[in-house]
GROMACS .gro file of C-alpha atoms in nm:
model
  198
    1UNK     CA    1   0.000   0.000   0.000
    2UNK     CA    2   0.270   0.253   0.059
    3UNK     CA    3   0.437   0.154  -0.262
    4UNK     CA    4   0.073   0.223  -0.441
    5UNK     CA    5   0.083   0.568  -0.252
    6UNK     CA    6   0.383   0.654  -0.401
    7UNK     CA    7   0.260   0.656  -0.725
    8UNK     CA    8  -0.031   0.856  -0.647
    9UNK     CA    9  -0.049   1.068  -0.973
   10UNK     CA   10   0.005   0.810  -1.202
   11UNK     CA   11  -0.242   0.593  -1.044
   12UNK     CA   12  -0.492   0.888  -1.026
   13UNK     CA   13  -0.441   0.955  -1.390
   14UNK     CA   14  -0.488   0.583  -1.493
   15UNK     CA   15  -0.817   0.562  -1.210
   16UNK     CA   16  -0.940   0.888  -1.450
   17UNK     CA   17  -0.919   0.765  -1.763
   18UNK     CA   18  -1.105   0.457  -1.690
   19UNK     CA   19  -1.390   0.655  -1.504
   20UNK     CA   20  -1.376   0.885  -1.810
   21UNK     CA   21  -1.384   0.639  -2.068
   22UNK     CA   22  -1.704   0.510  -1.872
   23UNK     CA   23  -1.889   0.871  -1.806
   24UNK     CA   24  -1.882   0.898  -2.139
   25UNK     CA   25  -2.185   0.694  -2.157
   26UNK     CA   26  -2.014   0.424  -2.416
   27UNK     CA   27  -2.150   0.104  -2.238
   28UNK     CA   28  -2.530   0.279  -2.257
   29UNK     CA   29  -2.503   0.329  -2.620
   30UNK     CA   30  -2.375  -0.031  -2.648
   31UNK     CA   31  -2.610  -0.217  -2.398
   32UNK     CA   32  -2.940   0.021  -2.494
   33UNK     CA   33  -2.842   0.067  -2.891
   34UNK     CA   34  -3.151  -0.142  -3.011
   35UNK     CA   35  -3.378   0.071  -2.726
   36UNK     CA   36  -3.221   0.393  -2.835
   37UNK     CA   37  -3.310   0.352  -3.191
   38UNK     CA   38  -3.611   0.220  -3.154
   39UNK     CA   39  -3.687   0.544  -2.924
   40UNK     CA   40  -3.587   0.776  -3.202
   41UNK     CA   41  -3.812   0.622  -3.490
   42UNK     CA   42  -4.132   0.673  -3.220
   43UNK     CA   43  -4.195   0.326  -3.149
   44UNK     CA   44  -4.236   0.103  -2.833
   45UNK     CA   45  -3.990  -0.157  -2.851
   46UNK     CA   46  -4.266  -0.356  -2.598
   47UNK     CA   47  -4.559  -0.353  -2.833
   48UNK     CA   48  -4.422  -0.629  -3.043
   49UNK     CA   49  -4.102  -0.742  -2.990
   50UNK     CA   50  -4.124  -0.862  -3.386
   51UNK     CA   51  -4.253  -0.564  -3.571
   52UNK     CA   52  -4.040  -0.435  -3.838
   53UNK     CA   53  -3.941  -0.111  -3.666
   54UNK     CA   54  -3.798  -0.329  -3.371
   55UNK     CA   55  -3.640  -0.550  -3.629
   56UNK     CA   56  -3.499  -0.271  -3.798
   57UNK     CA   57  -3.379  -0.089  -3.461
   58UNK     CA   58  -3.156  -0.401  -3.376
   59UNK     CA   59  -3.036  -0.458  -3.708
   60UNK     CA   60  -2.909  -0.100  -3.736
   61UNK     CA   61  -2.749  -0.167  -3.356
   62UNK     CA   62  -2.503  -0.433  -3.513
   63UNK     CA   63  -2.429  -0.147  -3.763
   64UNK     CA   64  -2.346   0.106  -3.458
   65UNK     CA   65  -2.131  -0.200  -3.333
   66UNK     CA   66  -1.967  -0.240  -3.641
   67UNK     CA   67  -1.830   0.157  -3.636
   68UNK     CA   68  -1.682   0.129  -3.322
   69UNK     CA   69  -1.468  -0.184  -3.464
   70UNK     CA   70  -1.367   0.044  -3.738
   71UNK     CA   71  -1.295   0.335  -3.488
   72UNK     CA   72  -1.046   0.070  -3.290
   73UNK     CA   73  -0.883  -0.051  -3.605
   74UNK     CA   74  -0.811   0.282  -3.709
   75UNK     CA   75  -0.715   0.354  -3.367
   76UNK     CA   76  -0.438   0.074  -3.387
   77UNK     CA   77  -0.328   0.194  -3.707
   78UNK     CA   78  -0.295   0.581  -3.562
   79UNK     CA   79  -0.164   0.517  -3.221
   80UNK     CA   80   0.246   0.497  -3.250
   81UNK     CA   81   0.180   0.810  -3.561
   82UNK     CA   82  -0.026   1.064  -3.338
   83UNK     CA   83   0.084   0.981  -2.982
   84UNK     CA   84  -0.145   0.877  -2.687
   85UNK     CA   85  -0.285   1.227  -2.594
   86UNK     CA   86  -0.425   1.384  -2.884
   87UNK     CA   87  -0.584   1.066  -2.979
   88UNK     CA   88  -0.701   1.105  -2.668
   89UNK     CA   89  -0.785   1.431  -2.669
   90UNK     CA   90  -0.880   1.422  -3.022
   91UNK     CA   91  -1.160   1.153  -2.941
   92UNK     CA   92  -1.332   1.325  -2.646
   93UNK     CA   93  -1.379   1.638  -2.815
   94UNK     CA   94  -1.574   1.424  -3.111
   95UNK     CA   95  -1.739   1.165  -2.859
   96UNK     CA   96  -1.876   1.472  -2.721
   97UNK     CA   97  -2.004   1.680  -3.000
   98UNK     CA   98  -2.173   1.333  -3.126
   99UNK     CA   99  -2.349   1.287  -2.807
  100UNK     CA  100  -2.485   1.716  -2.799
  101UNK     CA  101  -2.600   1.553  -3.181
  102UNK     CA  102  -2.709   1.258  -3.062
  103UNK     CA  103  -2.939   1.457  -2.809
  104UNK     CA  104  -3.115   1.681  -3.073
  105UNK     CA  105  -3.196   1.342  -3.225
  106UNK     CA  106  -3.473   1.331  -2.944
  107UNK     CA  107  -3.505   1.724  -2.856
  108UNK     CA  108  -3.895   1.804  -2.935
  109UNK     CA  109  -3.920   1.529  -3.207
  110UNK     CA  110  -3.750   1.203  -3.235
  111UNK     CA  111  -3.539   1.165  -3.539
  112UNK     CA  112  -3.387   0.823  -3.610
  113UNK     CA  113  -3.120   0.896  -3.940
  114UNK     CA  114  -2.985   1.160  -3.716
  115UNK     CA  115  -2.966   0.953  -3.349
  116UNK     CA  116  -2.810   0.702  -3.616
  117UNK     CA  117  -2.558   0.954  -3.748
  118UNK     CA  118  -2.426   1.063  -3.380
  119UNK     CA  119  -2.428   0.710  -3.260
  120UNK     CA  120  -2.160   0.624  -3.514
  121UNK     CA  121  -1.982   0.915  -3.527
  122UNK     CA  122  -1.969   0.839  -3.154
  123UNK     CA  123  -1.847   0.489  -3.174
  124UNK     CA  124  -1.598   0.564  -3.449
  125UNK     CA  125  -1.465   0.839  -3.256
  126UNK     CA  126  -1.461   0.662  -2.899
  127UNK     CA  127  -1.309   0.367  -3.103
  128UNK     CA  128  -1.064   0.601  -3.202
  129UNK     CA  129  -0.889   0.717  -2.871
  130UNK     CA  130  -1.121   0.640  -2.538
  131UNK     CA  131  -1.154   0.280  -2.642
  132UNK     CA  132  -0.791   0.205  -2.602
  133UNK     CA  133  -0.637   0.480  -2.466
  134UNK     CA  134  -0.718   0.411  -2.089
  135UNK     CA  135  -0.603   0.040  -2.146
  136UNK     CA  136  -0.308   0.131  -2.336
  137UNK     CA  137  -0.184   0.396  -2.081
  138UNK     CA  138  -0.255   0.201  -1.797
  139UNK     CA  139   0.014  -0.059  -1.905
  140UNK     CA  140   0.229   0.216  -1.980
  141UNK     CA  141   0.260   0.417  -1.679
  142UNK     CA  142   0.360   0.187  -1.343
  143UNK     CA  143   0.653   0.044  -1.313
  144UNK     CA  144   0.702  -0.312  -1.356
  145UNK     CA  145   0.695  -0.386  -0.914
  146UNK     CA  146   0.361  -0.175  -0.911
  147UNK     CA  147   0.203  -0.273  -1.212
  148UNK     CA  148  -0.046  -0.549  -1.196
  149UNK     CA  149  -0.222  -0.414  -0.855
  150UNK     CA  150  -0.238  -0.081  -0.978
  151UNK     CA  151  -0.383  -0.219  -1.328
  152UNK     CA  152  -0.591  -0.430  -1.091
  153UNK     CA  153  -0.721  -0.120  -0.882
  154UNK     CA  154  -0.799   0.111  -1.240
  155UNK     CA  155  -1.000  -0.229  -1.377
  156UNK     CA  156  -1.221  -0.216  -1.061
  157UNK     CA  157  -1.239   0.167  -1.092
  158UNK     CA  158  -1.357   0.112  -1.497
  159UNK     CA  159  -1.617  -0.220  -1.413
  160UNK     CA  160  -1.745  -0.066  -1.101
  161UNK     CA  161  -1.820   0.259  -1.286
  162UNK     CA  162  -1.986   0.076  -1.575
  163UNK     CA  163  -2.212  -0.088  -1.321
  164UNK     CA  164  -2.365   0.263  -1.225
  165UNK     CA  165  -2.382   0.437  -1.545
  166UNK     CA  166  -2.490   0.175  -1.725
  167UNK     CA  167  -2.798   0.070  -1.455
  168UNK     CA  168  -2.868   0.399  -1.429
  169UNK     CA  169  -2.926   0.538  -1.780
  170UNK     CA  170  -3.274   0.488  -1.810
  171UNK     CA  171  -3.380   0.651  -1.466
  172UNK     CA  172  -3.176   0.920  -1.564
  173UNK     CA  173  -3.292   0.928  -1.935
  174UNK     CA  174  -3.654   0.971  -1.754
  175UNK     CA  175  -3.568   1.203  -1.512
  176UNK     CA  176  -3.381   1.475  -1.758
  177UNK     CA  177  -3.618   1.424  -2.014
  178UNK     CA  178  -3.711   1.769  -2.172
  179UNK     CA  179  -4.072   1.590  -2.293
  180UNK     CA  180  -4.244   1.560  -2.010
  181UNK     CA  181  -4.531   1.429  -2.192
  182UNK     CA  182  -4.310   1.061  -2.258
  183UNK     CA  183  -3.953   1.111  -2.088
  184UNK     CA  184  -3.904   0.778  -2.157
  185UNK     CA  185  -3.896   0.854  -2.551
  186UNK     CA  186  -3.687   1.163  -2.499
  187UNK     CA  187  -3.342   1.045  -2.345
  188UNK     CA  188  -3.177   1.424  -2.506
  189UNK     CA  189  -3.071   1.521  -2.204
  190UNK     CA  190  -2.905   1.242  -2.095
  191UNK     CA  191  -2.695   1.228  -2.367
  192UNK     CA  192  -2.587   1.600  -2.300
  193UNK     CA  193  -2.484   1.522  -1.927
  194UNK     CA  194  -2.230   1.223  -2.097
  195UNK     CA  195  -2.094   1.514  -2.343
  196UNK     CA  196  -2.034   1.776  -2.092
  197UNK     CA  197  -1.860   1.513  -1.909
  198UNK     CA  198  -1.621   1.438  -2.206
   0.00000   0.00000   0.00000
């Protein structure tokens, strides 16, 4: 423990990035994709679970999946060219302009080309730098005698996060909500909390 507290910064900056990488809402776009684009083309994904808009909504989620493999790929190819931080940087400033975009998707009407649009913009980009980044830092930054708890400790720090944004998107989708009238169809600001965070 006193060798952990002695690299405090670099185990604060490597705690960050995974708690970053996680308030930027990427495991809600992944987990709810189907939900969020069935949301945007104004249907109720509980009506019938095998009506063509539902159908469509989860065949256009493996699309969204798809980008963020791209993003990653590219991300690979980019890394050792750019350097860690403004990929990083880079990323975040994308991830969050594609989540203020993927919030007008549902401001006053719902608009499903457009919530498509920012939700792959948003995966390429996040595959792009906040998909790796934290992982590929982490490894970097400890020295060899400190390495695997401190990875250990910025894993928890990354999981435990994704546990409570991820179970908590919905309420707070509801609760934001600028449509009062169906909150639940209106997740905008939700999405705009995630980009001010990035």
């Amino acid at each position: 423990l006193s060798t952990l507290r002695e690299y405090a910064p670099e185990l604060t900056v490597g705690c960050g990035l995974q708690l970053l990488q996680q308030l930027a809402g990427i495991n809600t776009l992944m987990y709810y994709s189907s939900t969020i684009l069935s949301s945007s083309a104004d249907t109720d994904e509980n009506d019938s679970p095998w009506s063509s808009a539902n159908n469509q909504a989860i065949c256009l989620s493996a699309l969204t999946a798809f980008a963020q493999l791209v993003g990653v790929f590219l991300g690979m190819l980019m890394v050792d060219r750019m350097g860690r931080r403004p990929l990083t940087m880079g990323s975040l400033t994308v991830v969050a302009l594609s989540l203020v975009l993927l919030g007008f998707a549902f401001f006053r009407q719902q608009s499903q080309p457009l919530a498509l649009t920012g939700m792959i913009l948003y995966l390429i980009s996040f595959g792009l730098g906040m998909s790796p980044m934290p992982w590929l830092i982490n490894a970097e930054i400890y020295p060899i005698h400190i390495r695997s708890s401190a990875i250990s400790i910025s894993t928890g720090v990354n999981w435990v996060s994704n546990l409570i944004v991820s179970s908590t998107f919905l309420s707070l989708a509801k609760a934001t909500s600028t449509d009062r009238s169906d909150p639940g169809k209106h997740p905008d600001m939700a999405f705009w909390i995630y980009g001010v965070i990035s």
